mmCIF file with all atom_site columns, C-alpha atoms in Angstrom:
data_model
loop_
_atom_site.group_PDB
_atom_site.id
_atom_site.type_symbol
_atom_site.label_atom_id
_atom_site.label_alt_id
_atom_site.label_comp_id
_atom_site.label_asym_id
_atom_site.label_entity_id
_atom_site.label_seq_id
_atom_site.pdbx_PDB_ins_code
_atom_site.Cartn_x
_atom_site.Cartn_y
_atom_site.Cartn_z
_atom_site.occupancy
_atom_site.B_iso_or_equiv
_atom_site.pdbx_formal_charge
_atom_site.auth_seq_id
_atom_site.auth_comp_id
_atom_site.auth_asym_id
_atom_site.auth_atom_id
_atom_site.pdbx_PDB_model_num
ATOM 1   C CA . MET A 1 1   ? -0.006  0.010  0.062   1.00 52.00 ? 26  MET A CA 1
ATOM 2   C CA . SER A 1 2   ? 1.645   3.417  -0.992  1.00 53.00 ? 27  SER A CA 1
ATOM 3   C CA . GLN A 1 3   ? 0.844   6.545  0.708   1.00 57.00 ? 28  GLN A CA 1
ATOM 4   C CA . ALA A 1 4   ? 0.399   9.878  -0.900  1.00 52.00 ? 29  ALA A CA 1
ATOM 5   C CA . PRO A 1 5   ? 3.126   12.225 0.041   1.00 48.00 ? 30  PRO A CA 1
ATOM 6   C CA . ILE A 1 6   ? 2.294   14.659 2.606   1.00 50.00 ? 31  ILE A CA 1
ATOM 7   C CA . PHE A 1 7   ? 4.021   17.618 0.973   1.00 42.00 ? 32  PHE A CA 1
ATOM 8   C CA . SER A 1 8   ? 5.027   17.835 -2.750  1.00 43.00 ? 33  SER A CA 1
ATOM 9   C CA . ALA A 1 9   ? 7.204   20.703 -3.941  1.00 44.00 ? 34  ALA A CA 1
ATOM 10  C CA . LYS A 1 10  ? 6.325   19.957 -7.594  1.00 45.00 ? 35  LYS A CA 1
ATOM 11  C CA . PRO A 1 11  ? 3.322   22.552 -7.865  1.00 45.00 ? 36  PRO A CA 1
ATOM 12  C CA . LEU A 1 12  ? 5.644   25.187 -6.583  1.00 42.00 ? 37  LEU A CA 1
ATOM 13  C CA . PHE A 1 13  ? 7.957   24.838 -9.419  1.00 43.00 ? 38  PHE A CA 1
ATOM 14  C CA . ALA A 1 14  ? 5.454   24.097 -12.146 1.00 46.00 ? 39  ALA A CA 1
ATOM 15  C CA . LYS A 1 15  ? 5.379   27.749 -12.882 1.00 47.00 ? 40  LYS A CA 1
ATOM 16  C CA . GLY A 1 16  ? 7.935   30.294 -13.235 1.00 49.00 ? 41  GLY A CA 1
ATOM 17  C CA . PHE A 1 17  ? 8.841   32.926 -10.621 1.00 47.00 ? 42  PHE A CA 1
ATOM 18  C CA . THR A 1 18  ? 6.975   35.879 -12.276 1.00 49.00 ? 43  THR A CA 1
ATOM 19  C CA . GLU A 1 19  ? 3.869   33.777 -12.644 1.00 54.00 ? 44  GLU A CA 1
ATOM 20  C CA . ARG A 1 20  ? 3.914   32.530 -9.035  1.00 48.00 ? 45  ARG A CA 1
ATOM 21  C CA . CYS A 1 21  ? 4.398   36.039 -7.870  1.00 45.00 ? 46  CYS A CA 1
ATOM 22  C CA . ALA A 1 22  ? 1.658   37.447 -10.011 1.00 50.00 ? 47  ALA A CA 1
ATOM 23  C CA . ALA A 1 23  ? -0.805  34.715 -8.766  1.00 49.00 ? 48  ALA A CA 1
ATOM 24  C CA . ALA A 1 24  ? 0.211   35.545 -5.127  1.00 45.00 ? 49  ALA A CA 1
ATOM 25  C CA . SER A 1 25  ? -0.292  39.244 -5.506  1.00 42.00 ? 50  SER A CA 1
ATOM 26  C CA . PRO A 1 26  ? -1.828  40.889 -8.519  1.00 45.00 ? 51  PRO A CA 1
ATOM 27  C CA . ALA A 1 27  ? 0.209   44.032 -7.922  1.00 45.00 ? 52  ALA A CA 1
ATOM 28  C CA . PHE A 1 28  ? 3.367   42.035 -8.340  1.00 43.00 ? 53  PHE A CA 1
ATOM 29  C CA . GLY A 1 29  ? 3.638   41.652 -12.048 1.00 44.00 ? 54  GLY A CA 1
ATOM 30  C CA . ARG A 1 30  ? 6.226   41.673 -14.685 1.00 45.00 ? 55  ARG A CA 1
ATOM 31  C CA . ALA A 1 31  ? 7.327   45.356 -14.030 1.00 46.00 ? 56  ALA A CA 1
ATOM 32  C CA . ALA A 1 32  ? 7.711   44.703 -10.231 1.00 43.00 ? 57  ALA A CA 1
ATOM 33  C CA . TYR A 1 33  ? 9.705   41.580 -11.223 1.00 42.00 ? 58  TYR A CA 1
ATOM 34  C CA . SER A 1 34  ? 11.984  43.692 -13.343 1.00 43.00 ? 59  SER A CA 1
ATOM 35  C CA . THR A 1 35  ? 12.734  46.059 -10.389 1.00 43.00 ? 60  THR A CA 1
ATOM 36  C CA . PHE A 1 36  ? 13.268  43.042 -8.167  1.00 43.00 ? 61  PHE A CA 1
ATOM 37  C CA . ARG A 1 37  ? 15.779  41.625 -10.674 1.00 43.00 ? 62  ARG A CA 1
ATOM 38  C CA . LEU A 1 38  ? 17.602  44.982 -10.657 1.00 44.00 ? 63  LEU A CA 1
ATOM 39  C CA . THR A 1 39  ? 17.535  45.108 -6.958  1.00 44.00 ? 64  THR A CA 1
ATOM 40  C CA . ILE A 1 40  ? 19.140  41.756 -6.423  1.00 47.00 ? 65  ILE A CA 1
ATOM 41  C CA . GLY A 1 41  ? 21.691  42.456 -9.048  1.00 47.00 ? 66  GLY A CA 1
ATOM 42  C CA . ARG A 1 42  ? 20.699  40.843 -12.322 1.00 46.00 ? 67  ARG A CA 1
ATOM 43  C CA . ARG A 1 43  ? 21.224  43.046 -15.526 1.00 45.00 ? 68  ARG A CA 1
ATOM 44  C CA . ALA A 1 44  ? 18.097  44.476 -17.157 1.00 47.00 ? 69  ALA A CA 1
ATOM 45  C CA . ALA A 1 45  ? 17.711  44.698 -20.909 1.00 48.00 ? 70  ALA A CA 1
ATOM 46  C CA . HIS A 1 46  ? 16.982  48.395 -20.654 1.00 49.00 ? 71  HIS A CA 1
ATOM 47  C CA . ALA A 1 47  ? 18.284  51.337 -18.593 1.00 50.00 ? 72  ALA A CA 1
ATOM 48  C CA . PRO A 1 48  ? 16.121  51.672 -15.563 1.00 55.00 ? 73  PRO A CA 1
ATOM 49  C CA . ALA A 1 49  ? 13.653  54.408 -15.512 1.00 65.00 ? 74  ALA A CA 1
ATOM 50  C CA . MET A 1 50  ? 13.641  57.140 -12.685 1.00 63.00 ? 75  MET A CA 1
ATOM 51  C CA . ASP A 1 51  ? 11.304  55.416 -10.420 1.00 74.00 ? 76  ASP A CA 1
ATOM 52  C CA . ASP A 1 52  ? 13.152  52.121 -10.857 1.00 84.00 ? 77  ASP A CA 1
ATOM 53  C CA . ARG A 1 53  ? 16.300  53.871 -9.855  1.00 86.00 ? 78  ARG A CA 1
ATOM 54  C CA . LEU A 1 54  ? 14.658  55.322 -6.870  1.00 88.00 ? 79  LEU A CA 1
ATOM 55  C CA . ASP A 1 55  ? 13.433  51.870 -5.969  1.00 91.00 ? 80  ASP A CA 1
ATOM 56  C CA . ILE A 1 56  ? 16.733  50.419 -6.097  1.00 93.00 ? 81  ILE A CA 1
ATOM 57  C CA . VAL A 1 57  ? 18.417  53.169 -4.050  1.00 93.00 ? 82  VAL A CA 1
ATOM 58  C CA . PHE A 1 58  ? 15.688  53.045 -1.297  1.00 93.00 ? 83  PHE A CA 1
ATOM 59  C CA . ALA A 1 59  ? 15.892  49.258 -1.392  1.00 94.00 ? 84  ALA A CA 1
ATOM 60  C CA . ALA A 1 60  ? 19.691  49.495 -0.825  1.00 94.00 ? 85  ALA A CA 1
ATOM 61  C CA . LEU A 1 61  ? 19.141  52.046 2.014   1.00 93.00 ? 86  LEU A CA 1
ATOM 62  C CA . ALA A 1 62  ? 16.549  49.857 3.690   1.00 94.00 ? 87  ALA A CA 1
ATOM 63  C CA . ASP A 1 63  ? 19.047  47.578 5.248   1.00 95.00 ? 88  ASP A CA 1
ATOM 64  C CA . PRO A 1 64  ? 20.779  48.857 8.486   1.00 95.00 ? 89  PRO A CA 1
ATOM 65  C CA . THR A 1 65  ? 24.030  47.055 7.593   1.00 96.00 ? 90  THR A CA 1
ATOM 66  C CA . ARG A 1 66  ? 24.135  48.893 4.235   1.00 96.00 ? 91  ARG A CA 1
ATOM 67  C CA . ARG A 1 67  ? 23.433  52.224 5.986   1.00 95.00 ? 92  ARG A CA 1
ATOM 68  C CA . ALA A 1 68  ? 26.248  51.549 8.369   1.00 95.00 ? 93  ALA A CA 1
ATOM 69  C CA . ILE A 1 69  ? 28.670  50.739 5.538   1.00 96.00 ? 94  ILE A CA 1
ATOM 70  C CA . LEU A 1 70  ? 27.752  53.979 3.869   1.00 94.00 ? 95  LEU A CA 1
ATOM 71  C CA . ALA A 1 71  ? 28.343  55.959 7.176   1.00 93.00 ? 96  ALA A CA 1
ATOM 72  C CA . MET A 1 72  ? 31.790  54.358 7.362   1.00 94.00 ? 97  MET A CA 1
ATOM 73  C CA . LEU A 1 73  ? 32.652  55.262 3.753   1.00 94.00 ? 98  LEU A CA 1
ATOM 74  C CA . LEU A 1 74  ? 31.700  58.844 4.504   1.00 91.00 ? 99  LEU A CA 1
ATOM 75  C CA . GLU A 1 75  ? 35.016  59.261 6.359   1.00 90.00 ? 100 GLU A CA 1
ATOM 76  C CA . ASP A 1 76  ? 37.276  57.640 3.603   1.00 92.00 ? 101 ASP A CA 1
ATOM 77  C CA . ASP A 1 77  ? 37.731  54.997 1.045   1.00 94.00 ? 102 ASP A CA 1
ATOM 78  C CA . MET A 1 78  ? 38.049  51.616 2.581   1.00 95.00 ? 103 MET A CA 1
ATOM 79  C CA . ALA A 1 79  ? 39.349  48.106 1.707   1.00 96.00 ? 104 ALA A CA 1
ATOM 80  C CA . VAL A 1 80  ? 36.545  45.513 1.575   1.00 95.00 ? 105 VAL A CA 1
ATOM 81  C CA . THR A 1 81  ? 38.253  43.598 4.541   1.00 94.00 ? 106 THR A CA 1
ATOM 82  C CA . ASP A 1 82  ? 38.244  46.837 6.489   1.00 95.00 ? 107 ASP A CA 1
ATOM 83  C CA . VAL A 1 83  ? 34.608  47.422 5.684   1.00 95.00 ? 108 VAL A CA 1
ATOM 84  C CA . ALA A 1 84  ? 33.853  43.798 6.974   1.00 94.00 ? 109 ALA A CA 1
ATOM 85  C CA . THR A 1 85  ? 35.846  44.129 10.353  1.00 94.00 ? 110 THR A CA 1
ATOM 86  C CA . PRO A 1 86  ? 33.151  45.938 12.482  1.00 94.00 ? 111 PRO A CA 1
ATOM 87  C CA . PHE A 1 87  ? 30.451  43.445 11.436  1.00 94.00 ? 112 PHE A CA 1
ATOM 88  C CA . GLU A 1 88  ? 29.809  40.049 12.928  1.00 92.00 ? 113 GLU A CA 1
ATOM 89  C CA . MET A 1 89  ? 29.270  38.394 9.552   1.00 93.00 ? 114 MET A CA 1
ATOM 90  C CA . SER A 1 90  ? 31.278  36.708 6.952   1.00 94.00 ? 115 SER A CA 1
ATOM 91  C CA . LEU A 1 91  ? 33.205  38.430 4.175   1.00 94.00 ? 116 LEU A CA 1
ATOM 92  C CA . ALA A 1 92  ? 30.964  36.795 1.659   1.00 94.00 ? 117 ALA A CA 1
ATOM 93  C CA . ALA A 1 93  ? 27.871  38.313 3.329   1.00 96.00 ? 118 ALA A CA 1
ATOM 94  C CA . ILE A 1 94  ? 29.547  41.802 3.314   1.00 96.00 ? 119 ILE A CA 1
ATOM 95  C CA . SER A 1 95  ? 30.409  41.350 -0.279  1.00 96.00 ? 120 SER A CA 1
ATOM 96  C CA . LYS A 1 96  ? 26.674  40.806 -1.030  1.00 97.00 ? 121 LYS A CA 1
ATOM 97  C CA . HIS A 1 97  ? 25.947  44.043 0.712   1.00 97.00 ? 122 HIS A CA 1
ATOM 98  C CA . LEU A 1 98  ? 28.642  45.792 -1.298  1.00 97.00 ? 123 LEU A CA 1
ATOM 99  C CA . VAL A 1 99  ? 27.171  44.398 -4.541  1.00 96.00 ? 124 VAL A CA 1
ATOM 100 C CA . ILE A 1 100 ? 23.886  45.841 -3.734  1.00 97.00 ? 125 ILE A CA 1
ATOM 101 C CA . LEU A 1 101 ? 25.273  49.167 -2.914  1.00 96.00 ? 126 LEU A CA 1
ATOM 102 C CA . THR A 1 102 ? 27.355  49.137 -6.078  1.00 96.00 ? 127 THR A CA 1
ATOM 103 C CA . ARG A 1 103 ? 24.469  48.202 -8.244  1.00 95.00 ? 128 ARG A CA 1
ATOM 104 C CA . ALA A 1 104 ? 22.398  51.004 -6.708  1.00 94.00 ? 129 ALA A CA 1
ATOM 105 C CA . GLY A 1 105 ? 25.222  53.507 -7.509  1.00 94.00 ? 130 GLY A CA 1
ATOM 106 C CA . LEU A 1 106 ? 25.723  54.326 -3.898  1.00 95.00 ? 131 LEU A CA 1
ATOM 107 C CA . ILE A 1 107 ? 29.310  53.112 -3.880  1.00 96.00 ? 132 ILE A CA 1
ATOM 108 C CA . SER A 1 108 ? 32.032  52.264 -6.488  1.00 96.00 ? 133 SER A CA 1
ATOM 109 C CA . GLN A 1 109 ? 34.543  49.514 -6.175  1.00 96.00 ? 134 GLN A CA 1
ATOM 110 C CA . GLU A 1 110 ? 38.103  49.477 -7.689  1.00 95.00 ? 135 GLU A CA 1
ATOM 111 C CA . LYS A 1 111 ? 41.071  47.076 -7.503  1.00 95.00 ? 136 LYS A CA 1
ATOM 112 C CA . ARG A 1 112 ? 44.279  48.695 -6.420  1.00 93.00 ? 137 ARG A CA 1
ATOM 113 C CA . GLY A 1 113 ? 46.937  46.098 -6.548  1.00 94.00 ? 138 GLY A CA 1
ATOM 114 C CA . ARG A 1 114 ? 45.542  42.994 -4.793  1.00 94.00 ? 139 ARG A CA 1
ATOM 115 C CA . VAL A 1 115 ? 43.215  44.868 -2.640  1.00 93.00 ? 140 VAL A CA 1
ATOM 116 C CA . LYS A 1 116 ? 39.515  45.941 -3.608  1.00 95.00 ? 141 LYS A CA 1
ATOM 117 C CA . TRP A 1 117 ? 38.628  49.381 -2.377  1.00 96.00 ? 142 TRP A CA 1
ATOM 118 C CA . CYS A 1 118 ? 35.104  50.951 -1.839  1.00 96.00 ? 143 CYS A CA 1
ATOM 119 C CA . LYS A 1 119 ? 34.350  54.589 -2.419  1.00 95.00 ? 144 LYS A CA 1
ATOM 120 C CA . LEU A 1 120 ? 31.187  56.379 -1.517  1.00 94.00 ? 145 LEU A CA 1
ATOM 121 C CA . GLU A 1 121 ? 29.399  58.009 -4.600  1.00 92.00 ? 146 GLU A CA 1
ATOM 122 C CA . PRO A 1 122 ? 27.470  60.773 -2.999  1.00 82.00 ? 147 PRO A CA 1
ATOM 123 C CA . ASP A 1 123 ? 25.936  61.977 -6.366  1.00 83.00 ? 148 ASP A CA 1
ATOM 124 C CA . ALA A 1 124 ? 23.934  58.924 -6.444  1.00 81.00 ? 149 ALA A CA 1
ATOM 125 C CA . LEU A 1 125 ? 21.703  60.044 -3.779  1.00 85.00 ? 150 LEU A CA 1
ATOM 126 C CA . ARG A 1 126 ? 20.871  63.209 -5.691  1.00 85.00 ? 151 ARG A CA 1
ATOM 127 C CA . ASP A 1 127 ? 17.743  61.901 -7.337  1.00 82.00 ? 152 ASP A CA 1
ATOM 128 C CA . ALA A 1 128 ? 16.427  60.383 -4.029  1.00 85.00 ? 153 ALA A CA 1
ATOM 129 C CA . SER A 1 129 ? 17.266  63.670 -2.250  1.00 86.00 ? 154 SER A CA 1
ATOM 130 C CA . VAL A 1 130 ? 15.245  65.680 -4.951  1.00 85.00 ? 155 VAL A CA 1
ATOM 131 C CA . TRP A 1 131 ? 12.409  63.264 -4.616  1.00 84.00 ? 156 TRP A CA 1
ATOM 132 C CA . MET A 1 132 ? 12.345  63.702 -0.818  1.00 85.00 ? 157 MET A CA 1
ATOM 133 C CA . GLN A 1 133 ? 12.476  67.400 -0.795  1.00 83.00 ? 158 GLN A CA 1
ATOM 134 C CA . GLY A 1 134 ? 9.070   67.487 -2.348  1.00 79.00 ? 159 GLY A CA 1
ATOM 135 C CA . PHE A 1 135 ? 7.885   66.381 1.045   1.00 78.00 ? 160 PHE A CA 1
ATOM 136 C CA . GLY A 1 136 ? 9.717   69.250 2.938   1.00 74.00 ? 161 GLY A CA 1
ATOM 137 C CA . GLN A 1 137 ? 8.054   72.109 1.150   1.00 68.00 ? 162 GLN A CA 1
ATOM 138 C CA . PHE A 1 138 ? 5.252   72.619 3.866   1.00 65.00 ? 163 PHE A CA 1
ATOM 139 C CA . ASP A 1 139 ? 5.824   75.036 6.708   1.00 66.00 ? 164 ASP A CA 1
ATOM 140 C CA . PRO A 1 140 ? 5.872   73.375 10.117  1.00 68.00 ? 165 PRO A CA 1
ATOM 141 C CA . VAL A 1 141 ? 2.682   73.739 12.006  1.00 68.00 ? 166 VAL A CA 1
ATOM 142 C CA . ASP A 1 142 ? 2.507   75.996 15.081  1.00 75.00 ? 167 ASP A CA 1
ATOM 143 C CA . LEU A 1 143 ? 0.252   74.029 17.306  1.00 76.00 ? 168 LEU A CA 1
ATOM 144 C CA . ASP A 1 144 ? -0.156  76.867 19.902  1.00 80.00 ? 169 ASP A CA 1
ATOM 145 C CA . ALA A 1 145 ? -1.251  79.236 17.107  1.00 83.00 ? 170 ALA A CA 1
ATOM 146 C CA . PHE A 1 146 ? -3.592  76.568 15.736  1.00 78.00 ? 171 PHE A CA 1
ATOM 147 C CA . GLU A 1 147 ? -5.027  76.044 19.262  1.00 80.00 ? 172 GLU A CA 1
ATOM 148 C CA . ARG A 1 148 ? -5.754  79.850 19.534  1.00 85.00 ? 173 ARG A CA 1
ATOM 149 C CA . PHE A 1 149 ? -7.306  79.767 16.236  1.00 82.00 ? 174 PHE A CA 1
ATOM 150 C CA . LEU A 1 150 ? -9.663  77.036 17.061  1.00 80.00 ? 175 LEU A CA 1
ATOM 151 C CA . ARG A 1 151 ? -10.464 78.454 20.364  1.00 84.00 ? 176 ARG A CA 1
ATOM 152 C CA . ILE A 1 152 ? -11.484 81.785 18.788  1.00 87.00 ? 177 ILE A CA 1
ATOM 153 C CA . GLU A 1 153 ? -13.435 80.098 15.987  1.00 82.00 ? 178 GLU A CA 1
ATOM 154 C CA . LEU A 1 154 ? -15.275 77.768 18.336  1.00 82.00 ? 179 LEU A CA 1
ATOM 155 C CA . ASP A 1 155 ? -16.025 80.696 20.670  1.00 81.00 ? 180 ASP A CA 1
ATOM 156 C CA . ASP A 1 156 ? -17.298 82.796 17.709  1.00 76.00 ? 181 ASP A CA 1
ATOM 157 C CA . GLY A 1 157 ? -19.357 79.777 16.416  1.00 69.00 ? 182 GLY A CA 1
ATOM 158 C CA . ALA A 1 158 ? -20.830 79.218 19.800  1.00 69.00 ? 183 ALA A CA 1
ATOM 159 C CA . ALA A 1 159 ? -21.746 82.847 20.269  1.00 68.00 ? 184 ALA A CA 1
ATOM 160 C CA . ALA A 1 160 ? -23.256 83.025 16.897  1.00 68.00 ? 185 ALA A CA 1
ATOM 161 C CA . GLN A 1 161 ? -25.253 79.760 17.741  1.00 69.00 ? 186 GLN A CA 1
ATOM 162 C CA . HIS A 1 162 ? -26.555 81.370 20.823  1.00 63.00 ? 187 HIS A CA 1
ATOM 163 C CA . ALA A 1 163 ? -27.640 84.596 19.028  1.00 67.00 ? 188 ALA A CA 1
ATOM 164 C CA . SER A 1 164 ? -29.321 82.421 16.448  1.00 67.00 ? 189 SER A CA 1
ATOM 165 C CA . ASP A 1 165 ? -31.192 80.489 19.109  1.00 68.00 ? 190 ASP A CA 1
ATOM 166 C CA . ASP A 1 166 ? -32.192 83.804 20.941  1.00 66.00 ? 191 ASP A CA 1
ATOM 167 C CA . ALA A 1 167 ? -33.570 85.181 17.631  1.00 65.00 ? 192 ALA A CA 1
ATOM 168 C CA . CYS A 1 168 ? -35.531 81.957 17.069  1.00 63.00 ? 193 CYS A CA 1
ATOM 169 C CA . ARG A 1 169 ? -37.009 82.170 20.534  1.00 65.00 ? 194 ARG A CA 1
ATOM 170 C CA . GLU A 1 170 ? -38.038 85.769 20.216  1.00 66.00 ? 195 GLU A CA 1
ATOM 171 C CA . GLY A 1 171 ? -39.682 85.007 16.890  1.00 64.00 ? 196 GLY A CA 1
ATOM 172 C CA . LEU A 1 172 ? -41.910 82.495 18.397  1.00 57.00 ? 197 LEU A CA 1
#
């Protein structure tokens, strides 16, 4: 007597990655897959659009390890082994983070002799900075002035309501 398997991985691999993602979430279609491919480092057939580049930069900045690496590179260029020293992870793991930062354009890497050096590329953040500045164009709210305004408006509104009520009573 043969038993049916409890779990089969076959249906998971019957479709391609894009089809599985599209089935799981309608919003995750071919365009999102293209951005995902760029984020993890595969080369796209076309130059990424502005939104795609922003997605890649923000995806790279989303990880605290990568932000710490960028902060270290603010001071000076560093060898890959020096970048890896403060972190409790393997050199291979740090290299993966560096590849993501390089593909996002946030750092560049060059080989000097036998040592691979990392350099911060501050211009890569320009598009992200311009995009974020759009959210900073509003004046900060003075809550005390807003509270005074509301108090005056509510008092005036209450006084007008009482005057209206009094006029209605006199009219009856």
